[in-house]
PDB file of C-alpha atoms in Angstrom:
ATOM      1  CA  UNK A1144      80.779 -55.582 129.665  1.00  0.00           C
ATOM      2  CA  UNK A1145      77.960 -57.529 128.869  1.00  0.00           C
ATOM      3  CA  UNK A1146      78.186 -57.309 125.289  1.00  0.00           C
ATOM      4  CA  UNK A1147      81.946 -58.433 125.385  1.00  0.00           C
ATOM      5  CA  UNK A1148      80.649 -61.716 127.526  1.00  0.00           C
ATOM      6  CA  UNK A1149      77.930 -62.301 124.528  1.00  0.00           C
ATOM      7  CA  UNK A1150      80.733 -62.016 122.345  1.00  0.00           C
ATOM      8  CA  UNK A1151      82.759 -64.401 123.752  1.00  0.00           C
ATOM      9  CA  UNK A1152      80.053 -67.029 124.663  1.00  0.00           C
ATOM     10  CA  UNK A1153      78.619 -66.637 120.580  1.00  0.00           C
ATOM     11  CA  UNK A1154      82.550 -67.065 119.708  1.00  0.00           C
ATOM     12  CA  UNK A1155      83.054 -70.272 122.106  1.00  0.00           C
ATOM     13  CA  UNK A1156      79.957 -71.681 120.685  1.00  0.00           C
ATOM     14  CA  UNK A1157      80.999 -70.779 117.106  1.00  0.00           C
ATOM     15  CA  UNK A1158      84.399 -72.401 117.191  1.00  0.00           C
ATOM     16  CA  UNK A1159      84.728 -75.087 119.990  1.00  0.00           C
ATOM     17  CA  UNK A1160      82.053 -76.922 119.820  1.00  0.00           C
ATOM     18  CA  UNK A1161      81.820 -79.936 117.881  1.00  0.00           C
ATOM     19  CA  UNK A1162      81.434 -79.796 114.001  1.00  0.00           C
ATOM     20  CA  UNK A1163      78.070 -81.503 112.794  1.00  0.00           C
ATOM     21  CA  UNK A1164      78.737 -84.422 112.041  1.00  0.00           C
ATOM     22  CA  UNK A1165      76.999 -85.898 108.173  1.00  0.00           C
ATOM     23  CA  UNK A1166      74.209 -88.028 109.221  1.00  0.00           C
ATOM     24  CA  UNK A1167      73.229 -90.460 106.374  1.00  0.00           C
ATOM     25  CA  UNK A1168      70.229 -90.104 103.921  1.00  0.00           C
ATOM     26  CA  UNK A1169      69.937 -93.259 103.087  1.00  0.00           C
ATOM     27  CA  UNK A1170      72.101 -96.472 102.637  1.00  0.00           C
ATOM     28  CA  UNK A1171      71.555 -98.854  99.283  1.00  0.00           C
ATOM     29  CA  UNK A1172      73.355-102.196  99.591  1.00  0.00           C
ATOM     30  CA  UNK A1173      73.290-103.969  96.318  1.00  0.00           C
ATOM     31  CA  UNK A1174      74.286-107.346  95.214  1.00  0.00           C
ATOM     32  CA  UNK A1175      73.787-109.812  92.805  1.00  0.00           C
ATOM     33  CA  UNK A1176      71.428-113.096  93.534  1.00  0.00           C
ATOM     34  CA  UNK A1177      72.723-116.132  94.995  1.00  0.00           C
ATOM     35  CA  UNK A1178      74.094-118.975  93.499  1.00  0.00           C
ATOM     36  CA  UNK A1179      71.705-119.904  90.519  1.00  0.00           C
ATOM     37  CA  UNK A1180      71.013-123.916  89.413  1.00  0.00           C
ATOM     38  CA  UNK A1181      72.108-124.374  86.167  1.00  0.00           C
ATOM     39  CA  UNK A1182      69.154-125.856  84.251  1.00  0.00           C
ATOM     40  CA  UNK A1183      69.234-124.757  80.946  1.00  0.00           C
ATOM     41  CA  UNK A1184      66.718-122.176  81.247  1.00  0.00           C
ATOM     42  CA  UNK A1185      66.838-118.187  81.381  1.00  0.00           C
ATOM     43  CA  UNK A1186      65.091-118.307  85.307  1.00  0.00           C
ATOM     44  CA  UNK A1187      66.838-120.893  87.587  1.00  0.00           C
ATOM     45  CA  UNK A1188      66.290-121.141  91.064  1.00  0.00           C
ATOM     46  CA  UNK A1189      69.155-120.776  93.737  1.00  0.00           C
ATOM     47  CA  UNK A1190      70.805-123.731  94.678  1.00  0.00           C
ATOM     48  CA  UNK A1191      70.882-125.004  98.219  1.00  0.00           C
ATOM     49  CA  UNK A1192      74.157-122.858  98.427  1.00  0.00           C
ATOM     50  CA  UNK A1193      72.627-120.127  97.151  1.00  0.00           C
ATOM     51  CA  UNK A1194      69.632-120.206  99.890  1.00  0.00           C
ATOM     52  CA  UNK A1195      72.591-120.158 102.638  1.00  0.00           C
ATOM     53  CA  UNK A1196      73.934-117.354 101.021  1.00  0.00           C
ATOM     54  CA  UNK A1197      70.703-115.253 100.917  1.00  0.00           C
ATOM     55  CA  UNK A1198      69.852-116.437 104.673  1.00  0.00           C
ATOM     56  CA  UNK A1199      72.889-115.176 105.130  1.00  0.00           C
ATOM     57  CA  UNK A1200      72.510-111.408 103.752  1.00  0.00           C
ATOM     58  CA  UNK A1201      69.475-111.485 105.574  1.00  0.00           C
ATOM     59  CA  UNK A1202      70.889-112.201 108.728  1.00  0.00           C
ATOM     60  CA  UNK A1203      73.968-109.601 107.678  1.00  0.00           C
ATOM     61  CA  UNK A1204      71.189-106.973 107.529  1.00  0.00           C
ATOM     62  CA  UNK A1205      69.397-108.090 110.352  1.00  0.00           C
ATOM     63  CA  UNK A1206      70.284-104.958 112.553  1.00  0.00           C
ATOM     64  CA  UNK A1207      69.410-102.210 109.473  1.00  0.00           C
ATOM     65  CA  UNK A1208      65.954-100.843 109.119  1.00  0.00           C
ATOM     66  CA  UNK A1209      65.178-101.384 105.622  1.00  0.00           C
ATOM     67  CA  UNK A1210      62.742 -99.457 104.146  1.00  0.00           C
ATOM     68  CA  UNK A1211      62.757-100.874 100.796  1.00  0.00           C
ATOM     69  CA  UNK A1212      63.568-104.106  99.111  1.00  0.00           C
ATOM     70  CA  UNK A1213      64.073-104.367  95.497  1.00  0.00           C
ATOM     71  CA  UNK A1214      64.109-107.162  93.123  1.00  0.00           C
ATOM     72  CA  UNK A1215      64.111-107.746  89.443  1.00  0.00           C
ATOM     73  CA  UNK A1216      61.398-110.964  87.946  1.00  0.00           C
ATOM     74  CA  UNK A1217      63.786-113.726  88.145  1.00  0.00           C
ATOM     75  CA  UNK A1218      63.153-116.148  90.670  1.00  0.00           C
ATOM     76  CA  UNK A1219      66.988-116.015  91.584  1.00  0.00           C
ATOM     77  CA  UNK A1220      66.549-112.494  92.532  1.00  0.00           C
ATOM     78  CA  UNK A1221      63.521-112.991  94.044  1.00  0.00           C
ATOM     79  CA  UNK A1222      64.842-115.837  95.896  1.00  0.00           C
ATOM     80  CA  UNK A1223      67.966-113.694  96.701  1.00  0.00           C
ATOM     81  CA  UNK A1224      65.653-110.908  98.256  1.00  0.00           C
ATOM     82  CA  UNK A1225      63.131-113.044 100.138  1.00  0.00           C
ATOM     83  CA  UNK A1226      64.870-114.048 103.538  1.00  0.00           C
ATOM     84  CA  UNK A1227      65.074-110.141 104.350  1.00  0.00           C
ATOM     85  CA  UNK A1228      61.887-109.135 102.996  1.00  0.00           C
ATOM     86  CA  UNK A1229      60.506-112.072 105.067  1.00  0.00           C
ATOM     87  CA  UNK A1230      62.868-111.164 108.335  1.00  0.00           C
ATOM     88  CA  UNK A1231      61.372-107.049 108.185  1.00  0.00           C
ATOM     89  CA  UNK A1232      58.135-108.054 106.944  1.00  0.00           C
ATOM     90  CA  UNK A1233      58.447-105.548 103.497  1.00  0.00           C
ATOM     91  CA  UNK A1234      56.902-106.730 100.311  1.00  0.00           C
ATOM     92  CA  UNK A1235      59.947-107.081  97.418  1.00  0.00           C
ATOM     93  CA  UNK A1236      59.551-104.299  95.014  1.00  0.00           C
ATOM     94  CA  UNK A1237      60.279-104.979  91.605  1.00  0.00           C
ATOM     95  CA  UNK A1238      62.395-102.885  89.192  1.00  0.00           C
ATOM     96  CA  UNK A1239      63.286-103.483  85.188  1.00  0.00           C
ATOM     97  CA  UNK A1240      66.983-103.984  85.043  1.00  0.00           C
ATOM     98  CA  UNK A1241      66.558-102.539  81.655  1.00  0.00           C
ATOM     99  CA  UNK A1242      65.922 -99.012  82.781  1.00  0.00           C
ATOM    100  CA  UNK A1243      68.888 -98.321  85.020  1.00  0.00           C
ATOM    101  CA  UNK A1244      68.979 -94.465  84.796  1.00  0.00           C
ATOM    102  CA  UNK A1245      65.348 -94.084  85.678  1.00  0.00           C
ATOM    103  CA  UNK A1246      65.513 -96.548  88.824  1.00  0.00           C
ATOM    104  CA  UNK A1247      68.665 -95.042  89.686  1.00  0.00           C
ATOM    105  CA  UNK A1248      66.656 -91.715  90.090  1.00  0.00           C
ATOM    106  CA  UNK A1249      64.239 -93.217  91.764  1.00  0.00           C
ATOM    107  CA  UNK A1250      66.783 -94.798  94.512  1.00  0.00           C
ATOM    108  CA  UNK A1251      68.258 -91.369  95.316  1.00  0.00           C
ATOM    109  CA  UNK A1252      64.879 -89.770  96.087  1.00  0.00           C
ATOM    110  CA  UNK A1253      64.405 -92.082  99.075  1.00  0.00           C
ATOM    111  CA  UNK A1254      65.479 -92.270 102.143  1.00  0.00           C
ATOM    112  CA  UNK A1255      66.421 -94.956 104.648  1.00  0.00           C
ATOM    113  CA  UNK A1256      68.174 -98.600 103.723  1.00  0.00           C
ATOM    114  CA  UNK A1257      67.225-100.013 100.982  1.00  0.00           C
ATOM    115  CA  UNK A1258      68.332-103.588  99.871  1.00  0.00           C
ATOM    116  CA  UNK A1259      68.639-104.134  95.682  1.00  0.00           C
ATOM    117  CA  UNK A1260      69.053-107.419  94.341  1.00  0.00           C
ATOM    118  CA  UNK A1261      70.240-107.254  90.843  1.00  0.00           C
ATOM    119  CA  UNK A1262      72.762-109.226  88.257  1.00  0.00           C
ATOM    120  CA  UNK A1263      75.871-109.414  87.376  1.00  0.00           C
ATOM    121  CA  UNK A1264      75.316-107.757  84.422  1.00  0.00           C
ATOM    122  CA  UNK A1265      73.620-104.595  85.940  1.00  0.00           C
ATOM    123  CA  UNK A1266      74.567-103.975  89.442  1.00  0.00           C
ATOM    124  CA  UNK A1267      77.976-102.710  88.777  1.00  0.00           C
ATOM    125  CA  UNK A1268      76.401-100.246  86.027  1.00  0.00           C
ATOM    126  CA  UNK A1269      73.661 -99.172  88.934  1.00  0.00           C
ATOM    127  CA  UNK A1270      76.952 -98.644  91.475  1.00  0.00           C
ATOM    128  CA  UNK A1271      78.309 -96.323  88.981  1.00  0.00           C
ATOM    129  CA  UNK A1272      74.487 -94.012  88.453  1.00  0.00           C
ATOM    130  CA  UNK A1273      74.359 -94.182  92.251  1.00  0.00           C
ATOM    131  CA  UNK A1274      77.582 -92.195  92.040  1.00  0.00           C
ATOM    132  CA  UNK A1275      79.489 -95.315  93.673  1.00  0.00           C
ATOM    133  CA  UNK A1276      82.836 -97.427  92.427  1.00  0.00           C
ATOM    134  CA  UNK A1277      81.782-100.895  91.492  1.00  0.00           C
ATOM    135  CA  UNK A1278      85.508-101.985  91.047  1.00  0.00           C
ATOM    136  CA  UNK A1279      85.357-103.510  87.850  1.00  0.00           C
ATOM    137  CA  UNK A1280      82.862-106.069  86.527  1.00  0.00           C
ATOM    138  CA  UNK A1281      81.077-109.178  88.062  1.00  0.00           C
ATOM    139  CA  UNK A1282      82.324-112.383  87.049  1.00  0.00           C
ATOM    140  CA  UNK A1283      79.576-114.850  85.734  1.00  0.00           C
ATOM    141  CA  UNK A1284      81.074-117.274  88.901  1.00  0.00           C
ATOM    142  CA  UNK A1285      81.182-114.675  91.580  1.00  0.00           C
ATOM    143  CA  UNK A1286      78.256-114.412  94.005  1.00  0.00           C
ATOM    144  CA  UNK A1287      80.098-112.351  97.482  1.00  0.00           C
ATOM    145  CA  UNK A1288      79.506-108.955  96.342  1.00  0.00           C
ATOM    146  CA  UNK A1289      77.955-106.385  98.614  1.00  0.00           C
ATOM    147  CA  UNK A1290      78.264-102.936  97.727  1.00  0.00           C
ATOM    148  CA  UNK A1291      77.453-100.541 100.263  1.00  0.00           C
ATOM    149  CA  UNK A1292      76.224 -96.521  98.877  1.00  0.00           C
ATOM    150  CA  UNK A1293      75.625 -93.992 101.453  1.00  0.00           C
ATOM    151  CA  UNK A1294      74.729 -90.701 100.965  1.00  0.00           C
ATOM    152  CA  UNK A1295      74.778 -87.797 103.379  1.00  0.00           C
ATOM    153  CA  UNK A1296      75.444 -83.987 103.594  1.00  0.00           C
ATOM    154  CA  UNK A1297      79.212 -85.098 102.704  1.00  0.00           C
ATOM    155  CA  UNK A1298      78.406 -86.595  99.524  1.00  0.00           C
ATOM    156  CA  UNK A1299      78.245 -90.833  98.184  1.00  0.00           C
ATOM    157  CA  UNK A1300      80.543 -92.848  99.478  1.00  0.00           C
ATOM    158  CA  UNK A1301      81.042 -96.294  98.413  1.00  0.00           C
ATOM    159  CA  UNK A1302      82.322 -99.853 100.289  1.00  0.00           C
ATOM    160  CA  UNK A1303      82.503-103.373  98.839  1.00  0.00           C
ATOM    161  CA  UNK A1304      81.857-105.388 100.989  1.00  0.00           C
ATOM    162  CA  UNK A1305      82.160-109.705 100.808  1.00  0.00           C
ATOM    163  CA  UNK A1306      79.836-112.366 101.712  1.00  0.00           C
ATOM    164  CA  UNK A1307      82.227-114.915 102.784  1.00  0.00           C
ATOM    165  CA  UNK A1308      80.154-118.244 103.249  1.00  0.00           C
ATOM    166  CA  UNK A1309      82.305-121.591 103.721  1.00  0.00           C
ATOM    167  CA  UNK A1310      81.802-123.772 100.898  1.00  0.00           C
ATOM    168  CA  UNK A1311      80.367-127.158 102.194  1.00  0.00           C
TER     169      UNK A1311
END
């Protein structure tokens, strides 16, 4: 008798309780840098629009522990990453936009949230390594992009999300 009431405990426990559920490994957001001045050279600044918006993503990511922050050398992207690096106290982390596959790699070995301020140029291409759907290319005049990559014991899943400022 006993062994038919270990049965049916290991069975009850087996099928009725609840499935685990996929806890994430980490979480990338990614966007592109603010608003940029345009000044005629290759490194503008943001404009004061462009400061909103990255106060803005900042205050978006306020409740996420980031881990990591990641920037290319531009001062728009650095500009872009600075509000949250200064709101979580993290040092910016700079990549080379240039080598996509290899910092791609390097983003899937960690874990946590990790913020990645890129270009419009790159960040859809680093969406797609991260196993994520950019949906379609950044235009040179959008700036609301925020793409959202978490992986678990699931797989990637992808989000774009928008960050709607009102123009003033």
């Amino acid at each position: 008798m006993f062994k038919n009431i270990t049965r049916s405990v290991l069975f009850c426990l087996i099928f009725f309780l609840p499935g685990k559920e996929a806890v994430a490994e980490n979480i990338i957001y990614l966007t592109r840098h603010a608003e940029k001045q345009v000044d005629g050279t290759k490194d503008p600044a943001l404009t004061e629009q462009g400061n909103r918006r990255a106060n803005f993503l900042a205050n978006l990511l306020r409740g996420e522990a980031i881990s990591h922050i990641f920037s290319s050398n531009y001062k728009r992207t650095l500009q872009t990453a600075k509000p949250s690096a200064n709101l979580v106290k993290l040092e910016i982390e700079q990549y080379n936009p240039g080598k996509q596959e290899e910092f791609s790699k390097l983003l899937k070995q960690l874990k946590g949230v990790i913020l990645v301020v890129g270009h419009s140029n790159t960040i859809p291409d680093l969406v797609s390594l991260l196993g994520g759907d950019p949906q379609g290319e950044i235009k040179d005049s959008e700036y609301d992009r925020l793409y959202k990559i978490t992986t678990d014991s699931k797989g990637v899943h992808s989000q774009l999300l928008r960050i709607n400022l009102e123009k003033k």
